[in-house]
Coordinates of C-alpha atoms and ligand atoms in Angstrom, one line a residue:
X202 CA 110.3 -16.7 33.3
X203 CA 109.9 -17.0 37.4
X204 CA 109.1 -20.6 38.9
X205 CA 107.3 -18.8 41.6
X206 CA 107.9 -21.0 43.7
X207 CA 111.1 -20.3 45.5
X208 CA 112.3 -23.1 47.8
X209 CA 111.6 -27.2 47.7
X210 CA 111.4 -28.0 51.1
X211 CA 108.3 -30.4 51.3
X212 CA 106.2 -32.0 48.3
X213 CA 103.2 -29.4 48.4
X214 CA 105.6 -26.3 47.9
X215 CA 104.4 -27.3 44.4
X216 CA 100.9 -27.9 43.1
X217 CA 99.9 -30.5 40.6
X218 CA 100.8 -28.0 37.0
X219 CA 104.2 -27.4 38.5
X220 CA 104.9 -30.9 39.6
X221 CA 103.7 -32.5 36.4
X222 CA 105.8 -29.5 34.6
X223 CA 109.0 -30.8 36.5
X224 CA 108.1 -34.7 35.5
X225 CA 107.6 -33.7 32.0
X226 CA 111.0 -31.8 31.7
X227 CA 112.8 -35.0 33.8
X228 CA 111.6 -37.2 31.3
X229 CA 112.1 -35.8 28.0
X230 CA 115.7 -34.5 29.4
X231 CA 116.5 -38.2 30.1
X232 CA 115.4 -39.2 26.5
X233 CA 117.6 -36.2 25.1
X234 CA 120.2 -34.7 27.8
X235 CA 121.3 -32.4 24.9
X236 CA 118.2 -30.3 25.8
X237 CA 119.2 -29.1 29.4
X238 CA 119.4 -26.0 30.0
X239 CA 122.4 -24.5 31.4
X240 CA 121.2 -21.8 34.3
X241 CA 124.0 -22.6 36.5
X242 CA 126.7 -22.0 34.0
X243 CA 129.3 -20.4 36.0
X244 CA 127.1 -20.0 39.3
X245 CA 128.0 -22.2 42.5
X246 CA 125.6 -24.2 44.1
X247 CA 126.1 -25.1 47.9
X248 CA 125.2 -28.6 49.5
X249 CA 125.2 -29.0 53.0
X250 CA 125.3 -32.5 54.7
X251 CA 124.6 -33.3 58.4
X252 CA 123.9 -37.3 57.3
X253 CA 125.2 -39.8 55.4
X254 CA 123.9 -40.0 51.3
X255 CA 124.6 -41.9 48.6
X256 CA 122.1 -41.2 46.1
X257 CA 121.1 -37.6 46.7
X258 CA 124.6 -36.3 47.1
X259 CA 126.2 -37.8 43.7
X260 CA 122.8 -37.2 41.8
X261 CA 122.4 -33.8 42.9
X262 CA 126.0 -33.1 42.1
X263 CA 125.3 -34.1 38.6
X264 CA 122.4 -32.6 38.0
X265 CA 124.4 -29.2 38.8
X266 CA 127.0 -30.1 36.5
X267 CA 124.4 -30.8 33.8
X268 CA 122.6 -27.7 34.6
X269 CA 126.2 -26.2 34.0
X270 CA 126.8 -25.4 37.4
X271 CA 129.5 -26.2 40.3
X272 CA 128.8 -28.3 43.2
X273 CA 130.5 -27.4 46.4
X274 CA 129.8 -30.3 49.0
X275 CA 130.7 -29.0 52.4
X276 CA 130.5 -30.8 55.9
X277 CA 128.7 -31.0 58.7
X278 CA 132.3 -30.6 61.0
X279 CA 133.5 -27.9 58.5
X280 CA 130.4 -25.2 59.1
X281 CA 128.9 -26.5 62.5
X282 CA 125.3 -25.1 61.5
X283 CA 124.4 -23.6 64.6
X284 CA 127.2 -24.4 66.7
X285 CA 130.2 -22.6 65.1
X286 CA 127.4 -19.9 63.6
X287 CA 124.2 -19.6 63.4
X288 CA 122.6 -21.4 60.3
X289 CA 120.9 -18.5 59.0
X290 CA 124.5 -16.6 58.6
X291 CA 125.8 -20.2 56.7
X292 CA 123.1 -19.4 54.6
X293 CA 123.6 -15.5 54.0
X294 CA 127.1 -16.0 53.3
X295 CA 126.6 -19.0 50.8
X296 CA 124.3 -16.9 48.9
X297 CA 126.9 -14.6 48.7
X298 CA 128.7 -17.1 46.1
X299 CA 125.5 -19.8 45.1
X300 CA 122.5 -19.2 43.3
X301 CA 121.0 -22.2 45.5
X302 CA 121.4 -23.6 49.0
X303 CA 120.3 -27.8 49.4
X304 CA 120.5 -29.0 53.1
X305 CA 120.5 -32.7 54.6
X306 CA 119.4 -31.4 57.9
X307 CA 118.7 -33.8 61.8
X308 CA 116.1 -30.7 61.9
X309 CA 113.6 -30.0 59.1
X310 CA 113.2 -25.8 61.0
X311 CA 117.0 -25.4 60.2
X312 CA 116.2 -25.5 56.3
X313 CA 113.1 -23.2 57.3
X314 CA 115.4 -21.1 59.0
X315 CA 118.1 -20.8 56.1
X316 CA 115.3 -20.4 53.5
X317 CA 113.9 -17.5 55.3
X318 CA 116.6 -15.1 54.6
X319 CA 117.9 -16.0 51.3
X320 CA 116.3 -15.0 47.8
X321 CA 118.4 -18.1 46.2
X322 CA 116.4 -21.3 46.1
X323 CA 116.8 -23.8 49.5
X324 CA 116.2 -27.4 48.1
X325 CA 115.2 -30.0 51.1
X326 CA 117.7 -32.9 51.0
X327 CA 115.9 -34.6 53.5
X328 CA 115.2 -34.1 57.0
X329 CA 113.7 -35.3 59.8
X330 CA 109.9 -34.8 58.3
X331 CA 110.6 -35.2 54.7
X332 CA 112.1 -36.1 51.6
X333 CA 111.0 -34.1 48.7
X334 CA 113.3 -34.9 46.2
X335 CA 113.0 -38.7 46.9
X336 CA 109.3 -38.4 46.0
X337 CA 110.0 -36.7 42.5
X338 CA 112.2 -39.5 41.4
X339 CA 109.1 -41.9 43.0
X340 CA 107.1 -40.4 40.8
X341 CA 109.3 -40.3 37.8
X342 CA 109.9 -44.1 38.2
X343 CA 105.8 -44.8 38.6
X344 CA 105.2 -42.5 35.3
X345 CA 107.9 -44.8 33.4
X346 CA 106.4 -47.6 34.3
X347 CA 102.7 -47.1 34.1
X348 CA 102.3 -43.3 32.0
X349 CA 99.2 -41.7 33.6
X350 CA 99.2 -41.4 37.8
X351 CA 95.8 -40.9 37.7
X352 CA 93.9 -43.7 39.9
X353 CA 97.3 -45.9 40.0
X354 CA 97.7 -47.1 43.2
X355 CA 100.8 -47.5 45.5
X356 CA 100.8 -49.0 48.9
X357 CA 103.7 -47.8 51.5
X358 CA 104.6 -50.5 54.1
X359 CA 106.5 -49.5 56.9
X360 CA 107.4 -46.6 59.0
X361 CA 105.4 -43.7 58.7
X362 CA 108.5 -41.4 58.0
X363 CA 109.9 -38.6 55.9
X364 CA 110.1 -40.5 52.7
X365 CA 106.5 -41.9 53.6
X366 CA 105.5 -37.8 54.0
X367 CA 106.8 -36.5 50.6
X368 CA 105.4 -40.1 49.2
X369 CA 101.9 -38.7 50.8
X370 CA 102.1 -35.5 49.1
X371 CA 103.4 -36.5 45.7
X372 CA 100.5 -38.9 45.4
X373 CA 97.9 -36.5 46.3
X374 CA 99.6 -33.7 43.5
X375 CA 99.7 -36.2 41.1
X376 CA 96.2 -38.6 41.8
X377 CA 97.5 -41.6 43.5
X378 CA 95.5 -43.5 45.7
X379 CA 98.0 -44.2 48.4
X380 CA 97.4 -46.6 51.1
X381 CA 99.6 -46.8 54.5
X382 CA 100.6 -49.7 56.2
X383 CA 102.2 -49.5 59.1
X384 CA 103.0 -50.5 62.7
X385 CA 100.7 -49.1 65.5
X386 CA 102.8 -45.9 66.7
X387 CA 104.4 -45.8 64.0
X388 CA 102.2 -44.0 61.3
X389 CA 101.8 -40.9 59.5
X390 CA 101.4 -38.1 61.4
X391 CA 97.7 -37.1 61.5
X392 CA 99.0 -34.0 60.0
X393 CA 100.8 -35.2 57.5
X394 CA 97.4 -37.1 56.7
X395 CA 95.1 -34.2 57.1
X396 CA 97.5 -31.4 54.9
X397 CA 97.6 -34.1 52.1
X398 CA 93.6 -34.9 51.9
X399 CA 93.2 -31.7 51.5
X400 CA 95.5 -31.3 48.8
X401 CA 92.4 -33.7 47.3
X402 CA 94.5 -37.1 48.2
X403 CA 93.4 -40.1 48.5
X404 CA 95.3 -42.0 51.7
X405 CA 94.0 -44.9 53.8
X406 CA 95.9 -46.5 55.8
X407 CA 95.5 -50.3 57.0
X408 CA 97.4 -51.8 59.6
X409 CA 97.6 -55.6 57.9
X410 CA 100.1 -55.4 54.8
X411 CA 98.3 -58.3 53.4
X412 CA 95.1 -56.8 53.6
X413 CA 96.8 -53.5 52.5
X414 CA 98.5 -54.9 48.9
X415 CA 96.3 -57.0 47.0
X416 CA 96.0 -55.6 43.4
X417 CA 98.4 -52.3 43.9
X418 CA 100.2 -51.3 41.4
X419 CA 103.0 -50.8 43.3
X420 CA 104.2 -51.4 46.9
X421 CA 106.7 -49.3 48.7
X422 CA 109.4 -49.4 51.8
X423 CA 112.0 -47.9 53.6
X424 CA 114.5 -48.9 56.4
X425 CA 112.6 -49.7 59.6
X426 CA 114.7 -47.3 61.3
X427 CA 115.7 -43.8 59.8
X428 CA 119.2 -42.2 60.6
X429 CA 119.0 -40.5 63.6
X430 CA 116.3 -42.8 65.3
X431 CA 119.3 -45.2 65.7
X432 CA 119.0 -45.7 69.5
X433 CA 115.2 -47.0 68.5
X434 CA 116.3 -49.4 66.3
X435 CA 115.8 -52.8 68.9
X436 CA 112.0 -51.5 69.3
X437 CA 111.6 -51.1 65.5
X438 CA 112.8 -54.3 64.8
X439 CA 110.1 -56.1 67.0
X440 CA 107.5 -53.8 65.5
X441 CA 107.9 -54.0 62.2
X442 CA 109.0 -57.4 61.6
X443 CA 105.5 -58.7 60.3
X444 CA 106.0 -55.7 57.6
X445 CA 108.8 -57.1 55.7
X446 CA 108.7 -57.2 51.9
X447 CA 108.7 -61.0 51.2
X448 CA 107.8 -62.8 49.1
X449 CA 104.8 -63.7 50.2
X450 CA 103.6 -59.8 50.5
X451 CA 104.2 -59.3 47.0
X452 CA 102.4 -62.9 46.3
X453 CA 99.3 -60.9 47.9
X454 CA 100.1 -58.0 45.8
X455 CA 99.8 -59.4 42.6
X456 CA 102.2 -60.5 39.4
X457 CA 101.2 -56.8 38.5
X458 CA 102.9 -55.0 41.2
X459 CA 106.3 -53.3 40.8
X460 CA 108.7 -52.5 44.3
X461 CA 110.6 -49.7 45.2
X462 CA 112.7 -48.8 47.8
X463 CA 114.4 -45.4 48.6
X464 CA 117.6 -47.1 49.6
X465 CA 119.6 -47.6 51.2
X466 CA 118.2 -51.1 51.6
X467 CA 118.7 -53.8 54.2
X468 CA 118.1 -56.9 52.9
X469 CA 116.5 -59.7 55.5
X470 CA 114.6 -56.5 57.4
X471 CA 112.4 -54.4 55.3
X472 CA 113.0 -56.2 52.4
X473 CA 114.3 -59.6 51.4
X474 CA 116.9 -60.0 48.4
X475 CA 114.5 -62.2 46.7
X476 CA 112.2 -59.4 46.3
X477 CA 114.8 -56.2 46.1
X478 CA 116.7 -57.9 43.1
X479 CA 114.0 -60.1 41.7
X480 CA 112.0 -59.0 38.4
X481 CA 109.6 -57.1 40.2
X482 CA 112.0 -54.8 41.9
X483 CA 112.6 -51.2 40.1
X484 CA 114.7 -49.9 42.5
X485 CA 117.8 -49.1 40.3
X486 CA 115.6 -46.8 37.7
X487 CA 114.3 -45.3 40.8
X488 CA 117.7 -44.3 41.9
X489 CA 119.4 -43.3 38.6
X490 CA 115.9 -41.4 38.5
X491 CA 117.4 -39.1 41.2
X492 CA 119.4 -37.3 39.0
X493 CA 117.1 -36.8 36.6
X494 CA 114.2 -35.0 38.3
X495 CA 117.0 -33.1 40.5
X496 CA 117.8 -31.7 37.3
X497 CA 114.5 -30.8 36.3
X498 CA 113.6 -29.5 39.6
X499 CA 116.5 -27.0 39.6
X500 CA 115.9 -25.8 36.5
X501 CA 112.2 -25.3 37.7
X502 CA 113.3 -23.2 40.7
X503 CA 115.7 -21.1 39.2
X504 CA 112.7 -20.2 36.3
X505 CA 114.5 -21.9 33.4
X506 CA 111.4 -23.9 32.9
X507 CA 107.8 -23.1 34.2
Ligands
LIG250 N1 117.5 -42.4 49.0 C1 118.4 -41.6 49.5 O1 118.2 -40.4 49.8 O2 119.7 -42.2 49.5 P1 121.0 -41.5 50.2 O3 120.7 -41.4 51.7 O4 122.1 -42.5 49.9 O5 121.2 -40.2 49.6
LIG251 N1 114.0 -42.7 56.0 C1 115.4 -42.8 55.7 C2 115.6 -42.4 54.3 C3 117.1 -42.5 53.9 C4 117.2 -42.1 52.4 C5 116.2 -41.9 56.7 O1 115.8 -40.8 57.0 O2 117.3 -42.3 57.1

């Protein structure tokens, strides 16, 4: 059986089958783990990391191990991707030994670069444009909590960034009407907007939160100011201070509305605590939901489910 799809760099690498196909296996995996495959038994699998992660390096270090796989994590200061060698030879030799290459890149065009001259999967980590990986364990979280996508509706406050992208795409695959709120200058990019209506996605965005949220099923943040953007983080703070998660946003929202949050959070920023650890918050699922749609992702790629 062949995925045929051969890399994960960005959200729309799938389509709506194949993404529902990998939420399906996430979820019935979580309810019986027994049932995972085992592709990777005896086969490497090569994570490279240029940034910081909690979340997506442990869960997709796991979700190799499940898959029966071993994880080699290697550094940014060990392999010097395009300093001490060119990353496109990083990624010829690690083929050499994985059957899959995931990256945590400054530059989304490095990943591009790697996963045009491998045949082994290259899995987006997260980059400067995106956060695939992210959005499946969004998704995953918004099926547990409300079943069908279809028509559900999610509102993103904040900056218009990588995980704000992949969130774009996964809601136009999957039926979400997503609405954007953010900070003039900070928005989507108008091609990020454009490539995911025409995926048949439903994205407005509003520049007032409170006129964004009322009734949404769910509403959605991330840091104000994304790692390696540090030096902007003075300006951000100005900007997006009237787009902080309050109380008072999710008042507007509605008793109805669940919050989620990448993480890492910041509370007092994009979020207050009172929010990020109050009832409403489903933040923790959403992370322990990493590992679970890493899995089934992986297993999707390397054609053990399609
Ligand atoms: N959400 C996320 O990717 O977290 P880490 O940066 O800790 O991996
Ligand atoms: N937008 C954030 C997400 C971190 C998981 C960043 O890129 O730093």
């Amino acid at each position: 059986m062949s995925s045929a799809v051969s890399d994960l760099l960005e959200v729309d690498d799938l389509d709506p089958a194949r993404l529902a196909t990998i939420l399906d296996h996430a979820l019935a995996w979580k309810a019986d783990p027994g049932a995972v495959p085992k592709p990777l038994a005896g086969l490497g699998a090569a994570l490279l990391f240029e940034k910081p992660s909690t979340r997506t390096r442990a869960s997709t270090e796991m979700a190799i191990v499940g898959l029966g796989g071993h994880p080699i994590y290697i550094r940014p200061e060990e392999v010097g991707l395009d300093t001490r060698e060119p990353a496109e030879d990083v990624a010829r030799i690690l083929a050499g030994y994985c059957a899959l290459i995931a990256g945590r890149v400054f530059d989304h065009s490095v990943l591009e670069r790697m996963a045009s001259v491998v045949e082994v999967p290259v899995i987006n980590l997260l980059s400067d444009r995106a956060h695939p990986c992210q959005a499946l364990a969004d998704l995953l979280t918004l099926r547990e909590c409300f079943g069908d996508l279809e028509g559900r509706r999610v509102v993103y406050v904040g900056d218009g960034n990588n995980v704000a992208a992949s969130l774009a795409f996964a809601s136009a695959l999957s039926g979400i009407d997503l609405v954007v709120s953010s900070p003039p200058g900070y928005e989507l990019d108008d091609e990020v907007v454009a490539r995911a209506r025409n995926l048949g996605g439903t994205i407005d965005q509003i520049v007032d939160p409170y006129e964004a949220v009322p009734g949404t099923d769910a509403v959605y943040t991330d840091v104000w100011t994304s790692m390696g953007a540090e030096q902007e983080a003075g300006a951000r703070q100005v900007a997006f201070a009237p787009y902080q998660v309050n109380a008072a946003l999710m008042a507007a929202a509605g008793s109805q509305a669940k919050f989620l949050h990448c993480l890492p959070a910041h509370r007092g920023e994009e979020v207050t605590a009172e929010v990020i650890d109050g009832p409403a918050s489903v933040v923790w699922q959403q992370g322990a939901n990493r590992m679970d749609s890493a899995r089934a992702l992986i297993a999707f790629l390397l054609g053990s489910i399609g």
